[in-house]
Amino acid sequence: MDNKPEYTQTENVVDKPRKRGCAGHCAKFWWAYLIAVIVIVVIVVPVILLVAVPKIAQEKLDHAELILDSIKMTDSRAQNFTMSINTEIKSDGKVKARIEPFEGVMYLEDVPEHKPFARVQFPETNSDKSQTVNVTQFTAIDDMAAFTQFNTWLLHNDTFRVTVKGDTKVHVKGIARAYPVTFKKTIDMPGLRLLKGTQVYNTTVDPKANATAGINNFFGTVRIPNYSKVSFELGNVSFHNYLLDKEIGTVYLDNLSLKPGDDNVYPMRATITDLGSVTGLVIEKPYCDKENGVLPFKLRGKTVVNKGENLTYIADALATGNQTVYIDIRGTVKRSMGLDLGCV
């Protein structure tokens, strides 16, 4: 047996002390880091607040969508009217902000001068994903030519573009400062299409009435389609009445208001100064056979009077184009006088 004693050796090795790199550097150059923080606070943060935040706010406003639901023009007067605009604003809702009330001008986008035809006082809004904005206001007509041009475009076009623009300020949640932004939206508006599709029916004639003395001798019912989103209070409207490009009298519609849709039905009255030429045309070809006694009449705006005031901005627009309506004169004579008009 080996009786040699066992030896265990334990060494305690102590490494050389390491340098305190980062901590020591910071401790030594703390003043430099302090200056850097001050620079960030004094320069970078203001740049973010003055440049980045308003840029983001403007971009969010630019990407928001303005949807026009309806426009109503009531209490129409010669120099003013009451306007109600119902709209919806949609956004992504990611930036919580509040937009101050502002005045927005409305103008025809495709007319180079961009002259405002109306001014709208928008209330305070926010950046919710969807919100309804309704405005009802007294509206003075500042530029009669621009407003007449708007009504003319509305009358003639299937669609046309209107821009709403105004300067305001936005308050971003968590930041005390208010930032200037521009609200500018261009929307496609449906037009009146020159009131195509207007129907005149249930017509009667009074051959004994003295039309030359201004006594109505022709009557009927008219249905007028309104393809736009604009409602009008027009009042009493008169039209030049033409047959084969010859003016034959005047058509009158009283207490007229046009709302969107095709449910605008009103009584019609007219003076036809040469009733004999109208009935005489019905018995001639092609109107007596191919057209079955239906004649094409053309109407052009003459006057628009509401509450005793001339609405020239509507009358002048209606005077810019002729609208063709077809009237069953053979049926009119049959209903009124019991006569059957054939061909000669």
PDB file of C-alpha atoms in Angstrom, residues 105-341:
ATOM      1  CA  VAL A 105     -64.535  79.568 -49.802  1.00  0.00           C
ATOM      2  CA  MET A 106     -66.200  77.538 -52.539  1.00  0.00           C
ATOM      3  CA  TYR A 107     -65.186  77.889 -56.184  1.00  0.00           C
ATOM      4  CA  LEU A 108     -65.341  76.013 -59.486  1.00  0.00           C
ATOM      5  CA  GLU A 109     -62.123  74.013 -59.713  1.00  0.00           C
ATOM      6  CA  ASP A 110     -62.016  74.007 -63.521  1.00  0.00           C
ATOM      7  CA  VAL A 111     -62.444  77.760 -63.929  1.00  0.00           C
ATOM      8  CA  PRO A 112     -58.904  79.234 -63.835  1.00  0.00           C
ATOM      9  CA  GLU A 113     -59.761  82.372 -61.854  1.00  0.00           C
ATOM     10  CA  HIS A 114     -61.048  80.323 -58.882  1.00  0.00           C
ATOM     11  CA  LYS A 115     -63.395  83.122 -57.879  1.00  0.00           C
ATOM     12  CA  PRO A 116     -65.409  82.166 -54.759  1.00  0.00           C
ATOM     13  CA  PHE A 117     -69.151  81.922 -55.334  1.00  0.00           C
ATOM     14  CA  ALA A 118     -69.937  81.278 -51.651  1.00  0.00           C
ATOM     15  CA  ARG A 119     -68.323  81.336 -48.210  1.00  0.00           C
ATOM     16  CA  VAL A 120     -69.013  78.659 -45.596  1.00  0.00           C
ATOM     17  CA  GLN A 121     -68.461  79.009 -41.834  1.00  0.00           C
ATOM     18  CA  PHE A 122     -67.232  75.578 -40.773  1.00  0.00           C
ATOM     19  CA  PRO A 123     -67.563  74.689 -37.066  1.00  0.00           C
ATOM     20  CA  GLU A 124     -64.858  73.112 -34.926  1.00  0.00           C
ATOM     21  CA  THR A 125     -64.112  69.544 -36.001  1.00  0.00           C
ATOM     22  CA  ASN A 126     -61.848  66.723 -34.856  1.00  0.00           C
ATOM     23  CA  SER A 127     -59.852  63.877 -36.364  1.00  0.00           C
ATOM     24  CA  ASP A 128     -62.337  61.085 -35.694  1.00  0.00           C
ATOM     25  CA  LYS A 129     -62.560  58.458 -38.416  1.00  0.00           C
ATOM     26  CA  SER A 130     -65.997  59.715 -39.397  1.00  0.00           C
ATOM     27  CA  GLN A 131     -67.960  62.760 -38.374  1.00  0.00           C
ATOM     28  CA  THR A 132     -70.946  64.633 -39.729  1.00  0.00           C
ATOM     29  CA  VAL A 133     -70.542  68.355 -40.314  1.00  0.00           C
ATOM     30  CA  ASN A 134     -73.759  70.299 -40.920  1.00  0.00           C
ATOM     31  CA  VAL A 135     -73.791  74.047 -41.546  1.00  0.00           C
ATOM     32  CA  THR A 136     -76.818  76.332 -41.896  1.00  0.00           C
ATOM     33  CA  GLN A 137     -76.086  79.995 -42.481  1.00  0.00           C
ATOM     34  CA  PHE A 138     -77.258  83.245 -43.985  1.00  0.00           C
ATOM     35  CA  THR A 139     -75.250  83.667 -47.189  1.00  0.00           C
ATOM     36  CA  ALA A 140     -74.691  87.003 -48.879  1.00  0.00           C
ATOM     37  CA  ILE A 141     -73.849  86.900 -52.592  1.00  0.00           C
ATOM     38  CA  ASP A 142     -70.512  88.703 -52.740  1.00  0.00           C
ATOM     39  CA  ASP A 143     -69.804  88.003 -56.415  1.00  0.00           C
ATOM     40  CA  MET A 144     -72.972  87.824 -58.513  1.00  0.00           C
ATOM     41  CA  ALA A 145     -71.111  86.812 -61.688  1.00  0.00           C
ATOM     42  CA  ALA A 146     -69.333  83.922 -59.930  1.00  0.00           C
ATOM     43  CA  PHE A 147     -72.555  82.686 -58.328  1.00  0.00           C
ATOM     44  CA  THR A 148     -74.405  82.880 -61.660  1.00  0.00           C
ATOM     45  CA  GLN A 149     -71.589  80.921 -63.268  1.00  0.00           C
ATOM     46  CA  PHE A 150     -71.867  78.240 -60.580  1.00  0.00           C
ATOM     47  CA  ASN A 151     -75.624  77.907 -61.239  1.00  0.00           C
ATOM     48  CA  THR A 152     -74.951  77.729 -64.978  1.00  0.00           C
ATOM     49  CA  TRP A 153     -72.433  74.914 -64.529  1.00  0.00           C
ATOM     50  CA  LEU A 154     -74.832  73.165 -62.171  1.00  0.00           C
ATOM     51  CA  LEU A 155     -77.605  73.412 -64.773  1.00  0.00           C
ATOM     52  CA  HIS A 156     -75.645  72.185 -67.794  1.00  0.00           C
ATOM     53  CA  ASN A 157     -73.279  69.508 -66.517  1.00  0.00           C
ATOM     54  CA  ASP A 158     -73.665  65.854 -65.609  1.00  0.00           C
ATOM     55  CA  THR A 159     -70.866  66.330 -63.063  1.00  0.00           C
ATOM     56  CA  PHE A 160     -68.465  69.129 -62.244  1.00  0.00           C
ATOM     57  CA  ARG A 161     -65.812  69.868 -59.637  1.00  0.00           C
ATOM     58  CA  VAL A 162     -66.136  72.261 -56.707  1.00  0.00           C
ATOM     59  CA  THR A 163     -63.308  73.081 -54.302  1.00  0.00           C
ATOM     60  CA  VAL A 164     -63.683  74.095 -50.662  1.00  0.00           C
ATOM     61  CA  LYS A 165     -60.627  75.868 -49.226  1.00  0.00           C
ATOM     62  CA  GLY A 166     -59.839  77.648 -45.978  1.00  0.00           C
ATOM     63  CA  ASP A 167     -56.979  78.355 -43.565  1.00  0.00           C
ATOM     64  CA  THR A 168     -57.308  77.227 -39.970  1.00  0.00           C
ATOM     65  CA  LYS A 169     -55.285  75.849 -37.037  1.00  0.00           C
ATOM     66  CA  VAL A 170     -54.977  72.350 -35.651  1.00  0.00           C
ATOM     67  CA  HIS A 171     -54.416  71.358 -32.019  1.00  0.00           C
ATOM     68  CA  VAL A 172     -52.632  68.013 -31.703  1.00  0.00           C
ATOM     69  CA  LYS A 173     -53.407  66.139 -28.501  1.00  0.00           C
ATOM     70  CA  GLY A 174     -50.620  66.504 -25.921  1.00  0.00           C
ATOM     71  CA  ILE A 175     -49.095  69.609 -27.544  1.00  0.00           C
ATOM     72  CA  ALA A 176     -50.087  73.062 -26.374  1.00  0.00           C
ATOM     73  CA  ARG A 177     -49.098  74.838 -29.567  1.00  0.00           C
ATOM     74  CA  ALA A 178     -51.638  75.351 -32.386  1.00  0.00           C
ATOM     75  CA  TYR A 179     -50.354  74.784 -35.926  1.00  0.00           C
ATOM     76  CA  PRO A 180     -51.591  76.530 -39.094  1.00  0.00           C
ATOM     77  CA  VAL A 181     -52.997  74.200 -41.759  1.00  0.00           C
ATOM     78  CA  THR A 182     -54.987  74.566 -44.968  1.00  0.00           C
ATOM     79  CA  PHE A 183     -58.226  72.694 -45.507  1.00  0.00           C
ATOM     80  CA  LYS A 184     -58.645  72.087 -49.239  1.00  0.00           C
ATOM     81  CA  LYS A 185     -60.971  69.515 -50.741  1.00  0.00           C
ATOM     82  CA  THR A 186     -62.220  69.111 -54.295  1.00  0.00           C
ATOM     83  CA  ILE A 187     -65.437  67.169 -54.720  1.00  0.00           C
ATOM     84  CA  ASP A 188     -67.299  65.898 -57.766  1.00  0.00           C
ATOM     85  CA  MET A 189     -70.833  67.280 -57.768  1.00  0.00           C
ATOM     86  CA  PRO A 190     -73.646  65.838 -59.894  1.00  0.00           C
ATOM     87  CA  GLY A 191     -75.331  68.448 -62.062  1.00  0.00           C
ATOM     88  CA  LEU A 192     -78.861  69.022 -63.320  1.00  0.00           C
ATOM     89  CA  ARG A 193     -78.153  67.810 -66.888  1.00  0.00           C
ATOM     90  CA  LEU A 194     -80.239  70.682 -68.260  1.00  0.00           C
ATOM     91  CA  LEU A 195     -83.289  69.096 -66.575  1.00  0.00           C
ATOM     92  CA  LYS A 196     -83.448  66.404 -69.246  1.00  0.00           C
ATOM     93  CA  GLY A 197     -86.377  64.078 -68.835  1.00  0.00           C
ATOM     94  CA  THR A 198     -88.873  66.771 -67.859  1.00  0.00           C
ATOM     95  CA  GLN A 199     -92.371  65.534 -68.621  1.00  0.00           C
ATOM     96  CA  VAL A 200     -95.544  67.497 -69.362  1.00  0.00           C
ATOM     97  CA  TYR A 201     -98.815  65.561 -69.193  1.00  0.00           C
ATOM     98  CA  ASN A 202    -102.548  65.894 -68.396  1.00  0.00           C
ATOM     99  CA  THR A 203    -102.595  68.871 -70.739  1.00  0.00           C
ATOM    100  CA  THR A 204    -105.724  70.824 -71.643  1.00  0.00           C
ATOM    101  CA  VAL A 205    -106.400  73.829 -73.819  1.00  0.00           C
ATOM    102  CA  ASP A 206    -108.942  76.656 -73.631  1.00  0.00           C
ATOM    103  CA  PRO A 207    -109.394  77.978 -77.197  1.00  0.00           C
ATOM    104  CA  LYS A 208    -111.677  80.785 -75.995  1.00  0.00           C
ATOM    105  CA  ALA A 209    -109.074  82.387 -73.694  1.00  0.00           C
ATOM    106  CA  ASN A 210    -107.486  85.580 -75.043  1.00  0.00           C
ATOM    107  CA  ALA A 211    -103.796  84.707 -74.896  1.00  0.00           C
ATOM    108  CA  THR A 212    -102.760  88.000 -76.501  1.00  0.00           C
ATOM    109  CA  ALA A 213    -104.237  89.736 -73.452  1.00  0.00           C
ATOM    110  CA  GLY A 214    -102.103  87.580 -71.184  1.00  0.00           C
ATOM    111  CA  ILE A 215    -104.835  85.109 -70.260  1.00  0.00           C
ATOM    112  CA  ASN A 216    -103.620  81.533 -69.911  1.00  0.00           C
ATOM    113  CA  ASN A 217    -105.025  79.158 -72.513  1.00  0.00           C
ATOM    114  CA  PHE A 218    -102.890  76.055 -71.965  1.00  0.00           C
ATOM    115  CA  PHE A 219    -102.595  73.972 -68.784  1.00  0.00           C
ATOM    116  CA  GLY A 220    -100.958  70.760 -67.614  1.00  0.00           C
ATOM    117  CA  THR A 221     -98.807  69.022 -65.048  1.00  0.00           C
ATOM    118  CA  VAL A 222     -95.018  69.008 -65.166  1.00  0.00           C
ATOM    119  CA  ARG A 223     -92.591  66.583 -63.567  1.00  0.00           C
ATOM    120  CA  ILE A 224     -89.012  67.879 -63.271  1.00  0.00           C
ATOM    121  CA  PRO A 225     -86.085  65.598 -62.395  1.00  0.00           C
ATOM    122  CA  ASN A 226     -83.297  66.931 -60.190  1.00  0.00           C
ATOM    123  CA  TYR A 227     -80.177  64.823 -60.687  1.00  0.00           C
ATOM    124  CA  SER A 228     -78.067  66.970 -58.351  1.00  0.00           C
ATOM    125  CA  LYS A 229     -77.734  67.077 -54.560  1.00  0.00           C
ATOM    126  CA  VAL A 230     -78.867  70.698 -54.457  1.00  0.00           C
ATOM    127  CA  SER A 231     -82.351  71.794 -53.375  1.00  0.00           C
ATOM    128  CA  PHE A 232     -83.653  75.147 -54.592  1.00  0.00           C
ATOM    129  CA  GLU A 233     -86.386  77.483 -53.490  1.00  0.00           C
ATOM    130  CA  LEU A 234     -87.075  79.282 -56.772  1.00  0.00           C
ATOM    131  CA  GLY A 235     -90.531  80.805 -56.430  1.00  0.00           C
ATOM    132  CA  ASN A 236     -92.371  81.807 -59.607  1.00  0.00           C
ATOM    133  CA  VAL A 237     -90.541  80.856 -62.796  1.00  0.00           C
ATOM    134  CA  SER A 238     -91.383  81.695 -66.402  1.00  0.00           C
ATOM    135  CA  PHE A 239     -89.948  80.307 -69.639  1.00  0.00           C
ATOM    136  CA  HIS A 240     -89.843  81.398 -73.251  1.00  0.00           C
ATOM    137  CA  ASN A 241     -91.765  78.800 -75.255  1.00  0.00           C
ATOM    138  CA  TYR A 242     -90.583  77.885 -78.771  1.00  0.00           C
ATOM    139  CA  LEU A 243     -91.976  75.593 -81.448  1.00  0.00           C
ATOM    140  CA  LEU A 244     -89.740  74.917 -84.460  1.00  0.00           C
ATOM    141  CA  ASP A 245     -87.524  77.815 -83.323  1.00  0.00           C
ATOM    142  CA  LYS A 246     -90.424  80.286 -83.317  1.00  0.00           C
ATOM    143  CA  GLU A 247     -91.455  81.826 -79.997  1.00  0.00           C
ATOM    144  CA  ILE A 248     -95.126  81.097 -79.425  1.00  0.00           C
ATOM    145  CA  GLY A 249     -95.730  82.225 -75.830  1.00  0.00           C
ATOM    146  CA  THR A 250     -94.714  81.867 -72.187  1.00  0.00           C
ATOM    147  CA  VAL A 251     -94.842  78.954 -69.723  1.00  0.00           C
ATOM    148  CA  TYR A 252     -95.328  79.566 -65.981  1.00  0.00           C
ATOM    149  CA  LEU A 253     -94.502  77.430 -62.928  1.00  0.00           C
ATOM    150  CA  ASP A 254     -95.577  78.904 -59.601  1.00  0.00           C
ATOM    151  CA  ASN A 255     -94.069  78.360 -56.130  1.00  0.00           C
ATOM    152  CA  LEU A 256     -91.404  76.090 -57.578  1.00  0.00           C
ATOM    153  CA  SER A 257     -88.944  74.279 -55.328  1.00  0.00           C
ATOM    154  CA  LEU A 258     -86.667  71.596 -56.697  1.00  0.00           C
ATOM    155  CA  LYS A 259     -85.478  68.842 -54.396  1.00  0.00           C
ATOM    156  CA  PRO A 260     -83.185  65.987 -55.454  1.00  0.00           C
ATOM    157  CA  GLY A 261     -84.987  63.160 -57.232  1.00  0.00           C
ATOM    158  CA  ASP A 262     -87.811  62.976 -59.781  1.00  0.00           C
ATOM    159  CA  ASP A 263     -90.705  63.774 -57.467  1.00  0.00           C
ATOM    160  CA  ASN A 264     -90.931  67.478 -58.349  1.00  0.00           C
ATOM    161  CA  VAL A 265     -94.489  67.696 -59.690  1.00  0.00           C
ATOM    162  CA  TYR A 266     -96.151  71.085 -60.269  1.00  0.00           C
ATOM    163  CA  PRO A 267     -99.115  72.553 -62.146  1.00  0.00           C
ATOM    164  CA  MET A 268     -98.162  74.354 -65.338  1.00  0.00           C
ATOM    165  CA  ARG A 269     -99.951  77.193 -67.103  1.00  0.00           C
ATOM    166  CA  ALA A 270     -99.093  78.912 -70.358  1.00  0.00           C
ATOM    167  CA  THR A 271    -100.138  81.458 -72.905  1.00  0.00           C
ATOM    168  CA  ILE A 272     -99.844  80.280 -76.506  1.00  0.00           C
ATOM    169  CA  THR A 273    -100.334  83.317 -78.705  1.00  0.00           C
ATOM    170  CA  ASP A 274    -100.924  81.404 -81.949  1.00  0.00           C
ATOM    171  CA  LEU A 275    -102.809  78.302 -80.902  1.00  0.00           C
ATOM    172  CA  GLY A 276    -104.011  77.728 -84.476  1.00  0.00           C
ATOM    173  CA  SER A 277    -100.467  77.187 -85.770  1.00  0.00           C
ATOM    174  CA  VAL A 278     -99.837  74.606 -83.019  1.00  0.00           C
ATOM    175  CA  THR A 279    -102.957  72.556 -83.744  1.00  0.00           C
ATOM    176  CA  GLY A 280    -102.424  73.008 -87.463  1.00  0.00           C
ATOM    177  CA  LEU A 281     -98.950  71.486 -87.224  1.00  0.00           C
ATOM    178  CA  VAL A 282    -100.363  68.356 -85.605  1.00  0.00           C
ATOM    179  CA  ILE A 283    -102.361  67.413 -88.712  1.00  0.00           C
ATOM    180  CA  GLU A 284     -99.289  67.656 -90.926  1.00  0.00           C
ATOM    181  CA  LYS A 285     -96.711  64.954 -91.536  1.00  0.00           C
ATOM    182  CA  PRO A 286     -94.578  63.715 -89.829  1.00  0.00           C
ATOM    183  CA  TYR A 287     -96.276  64.902 -86.620  1.00  0.00           C
ATOM    184  CA  CYS A 288     -99.705  63.492 -87.452  1.00  0.00           C
ATOM    185  CA  ASP A 289     -98.469  59.976 -88.252  1.00  0.00           C
ATOM    186  CA  LYS A 290     -94.915  59.160 -87.143  1.00  0.00           C
ATOM    187  CA  GLU A 291     -95.014  61.364 -84.056  1.00  0.00           C
ATOM    188  CA  ASN A 292     -98.661  60.527 -83.156  1.00  0.00           C
ATOM    189  CA  GLY A 293     -99.526  64.159 -82.578  1.00  0.00           C
ATOM    190  CA  VAL A 294     -96.610  64.840 -80.186  1.00  0.00           C
ATOM    191  CA  LEU A 295     -94.768  68.121 -80.761  1.00  0.00           C
ATOM    192  CA  PRO A 296     -91.279  69.146 -79.534  1.00  0.00           C
ATOM    193  CA  PHE A 297     -91.384  72.394 -77.570  1.00  0.00           C
ATOM    194  CA  LYS A 298     -88.270  74.193 -76.387  1.00  0.00           C
ATOM    195  CA  LEU A 299     -88.173  76.120 -73.120  1.00  0.00           C
ATOM    196  CA  ARG A 300     -85.642  78.766 -72.117  1.00  0.00           C
ATOM    197  CA  GLY A 301     -85.531  80.594 -68.801  1.00  0.00           C
ATOM    198  CA  LYS A 302     -87.147  84.021 -68.711  1.00  0.00           C
ATOM    199  CA  THR A 303     -87.749  85.256 -65.139  1.00  0.00           C
ATOM    200  CA  VAL A 304     -87.420  83.911 -61.601  1.00  0.00           C
ATOM    201  CA  VAL A 305     -89.177  85.847 -58.837  1.00  0.00           C
ATOM    202  CA  ASN A 306     -89.313  84.799 -55.186  1.00  0.00           C
ATOM    203  CA  LYS A 307     -90.953  86.844 -52.437  1.00  0.00           C
ATOM    204  CA  GLY A 308     -91.212  89.738 -54.883  1.00  0.00           C
ATOM    205  CA  GLU A 309     -87.476  89.789 -55.669  1.00  0.00           C
ATOM    206  CA  ASN A 310     -85.847  88.930 -58.985  1.00  0.00           C
ATOM    207  CA  LEU A 311     -83.382  86.068 -58.715  1.00  0.00           C
ATOM    208  CA  THR A 312     -81.181  87.021 -61.655  1.00  0.00           C
ATOM    209  CA  TYR A 313     -78.512  84.474 -60.665  1.00  0.00           C
ATOM    210  CA  ILE A 314     -81.058  81.717 -61.417  1.00  0.00           C
ATOM    211  CA  ALA A 315     -82.881  83.347 -64.342  1.00  0.00           C
ATOM    212  CA  ASP A 316     -79.641  84.158 -66.182  1.00  0.00           C
ATOM    213  CA  ALA A 317     -78.457  80.563 -65.718  1.00  0.00           C
ATOM    214  CA  LEU A 318     -81.774  79.157 -67.019  1.00  0.00           C
ATOM    215  CA  ALA A 319     -81.502  81.478 -70.029  1.00  0.00           C
ATOM    216  CA  THR A 320     -78.231  79.916 -71.187  1.00  0.00           C
ATOM    217  CA  GLY A 321     -79.798  76.818 -72.713  1.00  0.00           C
ATOM    218  CA  ASN A 322     -82.936  75.420 -74.279  1.00  0.00           C
ATOM    219  CA  GLN A 323     -84.599  72.321 -72.944  1.00  0.00           C
ATOM    220  CA  THR A 324     -86.824  70.222 -75.179  1.00  0.00           C
ATOM    221  CA  VAL A 325     -90.089  68.831 -73.827  1.00  0.00           C
ATOM    222  CA  TYR A 326     -92.553  66.719 -75.778  1.00  0.00           C
ATOM    223  CA  ILE A 327     -96.294  67.404 -75.457  1.00  0.00           C
ATOM    224  CA  ASP A 328     -99.161  65.332 -76.819  1.00  0.00           C
ATOM    225  CA  ILE A 329    -101.146  68.027 -78.609  1.00  0.00           C
ATOM    226  CA  ARG A 330    -103.484  65.530 -80.288  1.00  0.00           C
ATOM    227  CA  GLY A 331    -104.423  64.144 -76.872  1.00  0.00           C
ATOM    228  CA  THR A 332    -104.733  67.684 -75.503  1.00  0.00           C
ATOM    229  CA  VAL A 333    -107.307  68.631 -78.142  1.00  0.00           C
ATOM    230  CA  LYS A 334    -109.165  65.354 -77.640  1.00  0.00           C
ATOM    231  CA  ARG A 335    -109.414  65.853 -73.878  1.00  0.00           C
ATOM    232  CA  SER A 336    -110.361  69.508 -74.105  1.00  0.00           C
ATOM    233  CA  MET A 337    -112.623  69.694 -77.160  1.00  0.00           C
ATOM    234  CA  GLY A 338    -113.493  66.099 -78.035  1.00  0.00           C
ATOM    235  CA  LEU A 339    -111.935  66.434 -81.498  1.00  0.00           C
ATOM    236  CA  ASP A 340    -109.854  63.766 -83.224  1.00  0.00           C
ATOM    237  CA  LEU A 341    -107.050  65.307 -85.247  1.00  0.00           C
TER     238      LEU A 341
END
